[in-house]
Amino acid sequence: FPKNLYKFKPVSSAGAKNPPLMNQVCYGYDLSAINIKNETKNQLQLKWLLNAYALYNNKSDFFLASGFFNKLAGSDVLMQQIKSGKTIDEIRDSWKPELDNFKKIRKKYLIYSD
């Protein structure tokens, strides 16, 4: 990533005992100071991920070979959408049918109206 981004060194921690780039200088985004409510509008934000992918020189190495990204995402669909250049709106639109179905199912379990 460009060296004008936030600089950090991944270290071993409870959540990541052996990060792939442990103790190496890395660059990325410092999101610790953002106002979550204003910045996210209560939605999962993809802009940092899509921007990171756009900035990354070696696209074939962006998604970990371990498949961990797909494990976090639930499938390889998001990875394929990013690789194919889908926009944030196109990605969000692809979630709509499953979200609508989920909302129908959960409706019978709600104590209060939506």
PDB file of C-alpha atoms in Angstrom:
ATOM      1  CA  PHE A   1       0.000   0.000   0.000  1.00  0.00           C
ATOM      2  CA  PRO A   2       1.130   3.595  -0.376  1.00  0.00           C
ATOM      3  CA  LYS A   3       3.505   4.659   2.365  1.00  0.00           C
ATOM      4  CA  ASN A   4       1.400   7.751   3.133  1.00  0.00           C
ATOM      5  CA  LEU A   5      -1.220   5.553   4.816  1.00  0.00           C
ATOM      6  CA  TYR A   6      -1.235   4.590   8.485  1.00  0.00           C
ATOM      7  CA  LYS A   7       1.912   2.651   9.432  1.00  0.00           C
ATOM      8  CA  PHE A   8       1.806  -0.303  11.848  1.00  0.00           C
ATOM      9  CA  LYS A   9       3.493  -3.614  12.697  1.00  0.00           C
ATOM     10  CA  PRO A  10       1.267  -6.646  13.268  1.00  0.00           C
ATOM     11  CA  VAL A  11       2.178  -8.435  16.491  1.00  0.00           C
ATOM     12  CA  SER A  12       1.051 -11.651  18.103  1.00  0.00           C
ATOM     13  CA  SER A  13      -2.156 -11.252  20.104  1.00  0.00           C
ATOM     14  CA  ALA A  14      -4.958 -13.381  21.498  1.00  0.00           C
ATOM     15  CA  GLY A  15      -6.933 -13.010  18.265  1.00  0.00           C
ATOM     16  CA  ALA A  16      -3.969 -13.565  15.939  1.00  0.00           C
ATOM     17  CA  LYS A  17      -1.150 -15.641  17.387  1.00  0.00           C
ATOM     18  CA  ASN A  18       0.920 -15.615  14.185  1.00  0.00           C
ATOM     19  CA  PRO A  19      -0.236 -12.870  11.808  1.00  0.00           C
ATOM     20  CA  PRO A  20       1.165 -13.411   8.288  1.00  0.00           C
ATOM     21  CA  LEU A  21       3.207 -10.192   8.352  1.00  0.00           C
ATOM     22  CA  MET A  22       4.167 -10.300  12.036  1.00  0.00           C
ATOM     23  CA  ASN A  23       6.678  -7.609  13.049  1.00  0.00           C
ATOM     24  CA  GLN A  24       6.882  -6.232   9.485  1.00  0.00           C
ATOM     25  CA  VAL A  25       6.017  -2.620   8.690  1.00  0.00           C
ATOM     26  CA  CYS A  26       2.611  -2.503   7.003  1.00  0.00           C
ATOM     27  CA  TYR A  27       0.406   0.296   5.738  1.00  0.00           C
ATOM     28  CA  GLY A  28      -3.341   0.600   5.902  1.00  0.00           C
ATOM     29  CA  TYR A  29      -6.174   2.633   7.357  1.00  0.00           C
ATOM     30  CA  ASP A  30      -6.409   3.884  10.918  1.00  0.00           C
ATOM     31  CA  LEU A  31     -10.104   3.610  11.685  1.00  0.00           C
ATOM     32  CA  SER A  32      -9.701   4.070  15.433  1.00  0.00           C
ATOM     33  CA  ALA A  33     -10.686   7.739  15.385  1.00  0.00           C
ATOM     34  CA  ILE A  34     -13.715   7.619  13.087  1.00  0.00           C
ATOM     35  CA  ASN A  35     -17.174   8.456  14.352  1.00  0.00           C
ATOM     36  CA  ILE A  36     -18.791   5.062  13.810  1.00  0.00           C
ATOM     37  CA  LYS A  37     -22.377   6.340  13.754  1.00  0.00           C
ATOM     38  CA  ASN A  38     -21.681   9.138  11.261  1.00  0.00           C
ATOM     39  CA  GLU A  39     -19.298   7.143   9.110  1.00  0.00           C
ATOM     40  CA  THR A  40     -21.222   3.895   8.795  1.00  0.00           C
ATOM     41  CA  LYS A  41     -24.877   4.990   8.927  1.00  0.00           C
ATOM     42  CA  ASN A  42     -25.472   1.645  10.704  1.00  0.00           C
ATOM     43  CA  GLN A  43     -24.358  -0.329   7.645  1.00  0.00           C
ATOM     44  CA  LEU A  44     -21.453  -2.660   7.034  1.00  0.00           C
ATOM     45  CA  GLN A  45     -18.887  -0.544   5.213  1.00  0.00           C
ATOM     46  CA  LEU A  46     -17.171  -1.936   2.135  1.00  0.00           C
ATOM     47  CA  LYS A  47     -15.448   1.229   0.970  1.00  0.00           C
ATOM     48  CA  TRP A  48     -12.204   0.574   2.857  1.00  0.00           C
ATOM     49  CA  LEU A  49     -12.025  -2.990   1.549  1.00  0.00           C
ATOM     50  CA  LEU A  50     -12.724  -1.987  -2.063  1.00  0.00           C
ATOM     51  CA  ASN A  51     -10.264   0.896  -1.856  1.00  0.00           C
ATOM     52  CA  ALA A  52      -7.580  -1.364  -0.356  1.00  0.00           C
ATOM     53  CA  TYR A  53      -8.095  -3.851  -3.190  1.00  0.00           C
ATOM     54  CA  ALA A  54      -7.834  -1.044  -5.761  1.00  0.00           C
ATOM     55  CA  LEU A  55      -4.577   0.203  -4.197  1.00  0.00           C
ATOM     56  CA  TYR A  56      -3.000  -3.235  -3.802  1.00  0.00           C
ATOM     57  CA  ASN A  57      -0.415  -3.976  -6.491  1.00  0.00           C
ATOM     58  CA  ASN A  58      -0.423  -7.772  -6.439  1.00  0.00           C
ATOM     59  CA  LYS A  59      -4.140  -8.556  -6.719  1.00  0.00           C
ATOM     60  CA  SER A  60      -3.530 -12.321  -6.735  1.00  0.00           C
ATOM     61  CA  ASP A  61      -2.126 -12.097  -3.192  1.00  0.00           C
ATOM     62  CA  PHE A  62      -4.801  -9.784  -1.773  1.00  0.00           C
ATOM     63  CA  PHE A  63      -7.102 -12.548  -0.555  1.00  0.00           C
ATOM     64  CA  LEU A  64      -5.282 -14.935   1.741  1.00  0.00           C
ATOM     65  CA  ALA A  65      -4.528 -18.360   0.276  1.00  0.00           C
ATOM     66  CA  SER A  66      -5.803 -19.862   3.522  1.00  0.00           C
ATOM     67  CA  GLY A  67      -9.358 -18.999   2.506  1.00  0.00           C
ATOM     68  CA  PHE A  68      -9.834 -17.076   5.741  1.00  0.00           C
ATOM     69  CA  PHE A  69     -11.413 -14.094   3.961  1.00  0.00           C
ATOM     70  CA  ASN A  70     -14.066 -16.376   2.510  1.00  0.00           C
ATOM     71  CA  LYS A  71     -14.613 -17.954   5.902  1.00  0.00           C
ATOM     72  CA  LEU A  72     -15.266 -14.523   7.410  1.00  0.00           C
ATOM     73  CA  ALA A  73     -17.508 -13.522   4.497  1.00  0.00           C
ATOM     74  CA  GLY A  74     -19.413 -16.811   4.585  1.00  0.00           C
ATOM     75  CA  SER A  75     -18.585 -17.818   1.010  1.00  0.00           C
ATOM     76  CA  ASP A  76     -16.403 -16.784  -1.910  1.00  0.00           C
ATOM     77  CA  VAL A  77     -19.143 -14.585  -3.424  1.00  0.00           C
ATOM     78  CA  LEU A  78     -17.866 -11.294  -1.942  1.00  0.00           C
ATOM     79  CA  MET A  79     -14.309 -12.074  -3.066  1.00  0.00           C
ATOM     80  CA  GLN A  80     -15.537 -12.799  -6.602  1.00  0.00           C
ATOM     81  CA  GLN A  81     -17.606  -9.592  -6.635  1.00  0.00           C
ATOM     82  CA  ILE A  82     -14.586  -7.531  -5.588  1.00  0.00           C
ATOM     83  CA  LYS A  83     -12.324  -9.226  -8.132  1.00  0.00           C
ATOM     84  CA  SER A  84     -14.857  -8.587 -10.899  1.00  0.00           C
ATOM     85  CA  GLY A  85     -15.024  -4.880 -10.064  1.00  0.00           C
ATOM     86  CA  LYS A  86     -18.557  -4.718  -8.650  1.00  0.00           C
ATOM     87  CA  THR A  87     -19.493  -1.437  -7.002  1.00  0.00           C
ATOM     88  CA  ILE A  88     -20.623  -1.121  -3.396  1.00  0.00           C
ATOM     89  CA  ASP A  89     -24.213  -0.652  -4.580  1.00  0.00           C
ATOM     90  CA  GLU A  90     -24.037  -3.733  -6.811  1.00  0.00           C
ATOM     91  CA  ILE A  91     -22.686  -5.811  -3.920  1.00  0.00           C
ATOM     92  CA  ARG A  92     -25.356  -4.526  -1.534  1.00  0.00           C
ATOM     93  CA  ASP A  93     -28.081  -5.185  -4.128  1.00  0.00           C
ATOM     94  CA  SER A  94     -26.922  -8.794  -4.379  1.00  0.00           C
ATOM     95  CA  TRP A  95     -27.661  -9.224  -0.652  1.00  0.00           C
ATOM     96  CA  LYS A  96     -31.245  -7.983  -0.962  1.00  0.00           C
ATOM     97  CA  PRO A  97     -33.057 -11.248  -1.845  1.00  0.00           C
ATOM     98  CA  GLU A  98     -31.521 -13.160   1.063  1.00  0.00           C
ATOM     99  CA  LEU A  99     -32.030 -10.258   3.470  1.00  0.00           C
ATOM    100  CA  ASP A 100     -35.675  -9.965   2.460  1.00  0.00           C
ATOM    101  CA  ASN A 101     -36.132 -13.701   3.004  1.00  0.00           C
ATOM    102  CA  PHE A 102     -34.463 -13.457   6.417  1.00  0.00           C
ATOM    103  CA  LYS A 103     -36.744 -10.572   7.397  1.00  0.00           C
ATOM    104  CA  LYS A 104     -39.794 -12.661   6.489  1.00  0.00           C
ATOM    105  CA  ILE A 105     -38.584 -15.540   8.649  1.00  0.00           C
ATOM    106  CA  ARG A 106     -37.638 -13.368  11.619  1.00  0.00           C
ATOM    107  CA  LYS A 107     -40.913 -11.430  11.542  1.00  0.00           C
ATOM    108  CA  LYS A 108     -42.790 -14.188  13.390  1.00  0.00           C
ATOM    109  CA  TYR A 109     -40.211 -14.034  16.208  1.00  0.00           C
ATOM    110  CA  LEU A 110     -40.293 -10.264  16.773  1.00  0.00           C
ATOM    111  CA  ILE A 111     -41.844  -9.085  20.010  1.00  0.00           C
ATOM    112  CA  TYR A 112     -42.245  -5.532  18.705  1.00  0.00           C
ATOM    113  CA  SER A 113     -43.177  -4.392  15.219  1.00  0.00           C
ATOM    114  CA  ASP A 114     -40.396  -3.489  12.828  1.00  0.00           C
TER     115      ASP A 114
END
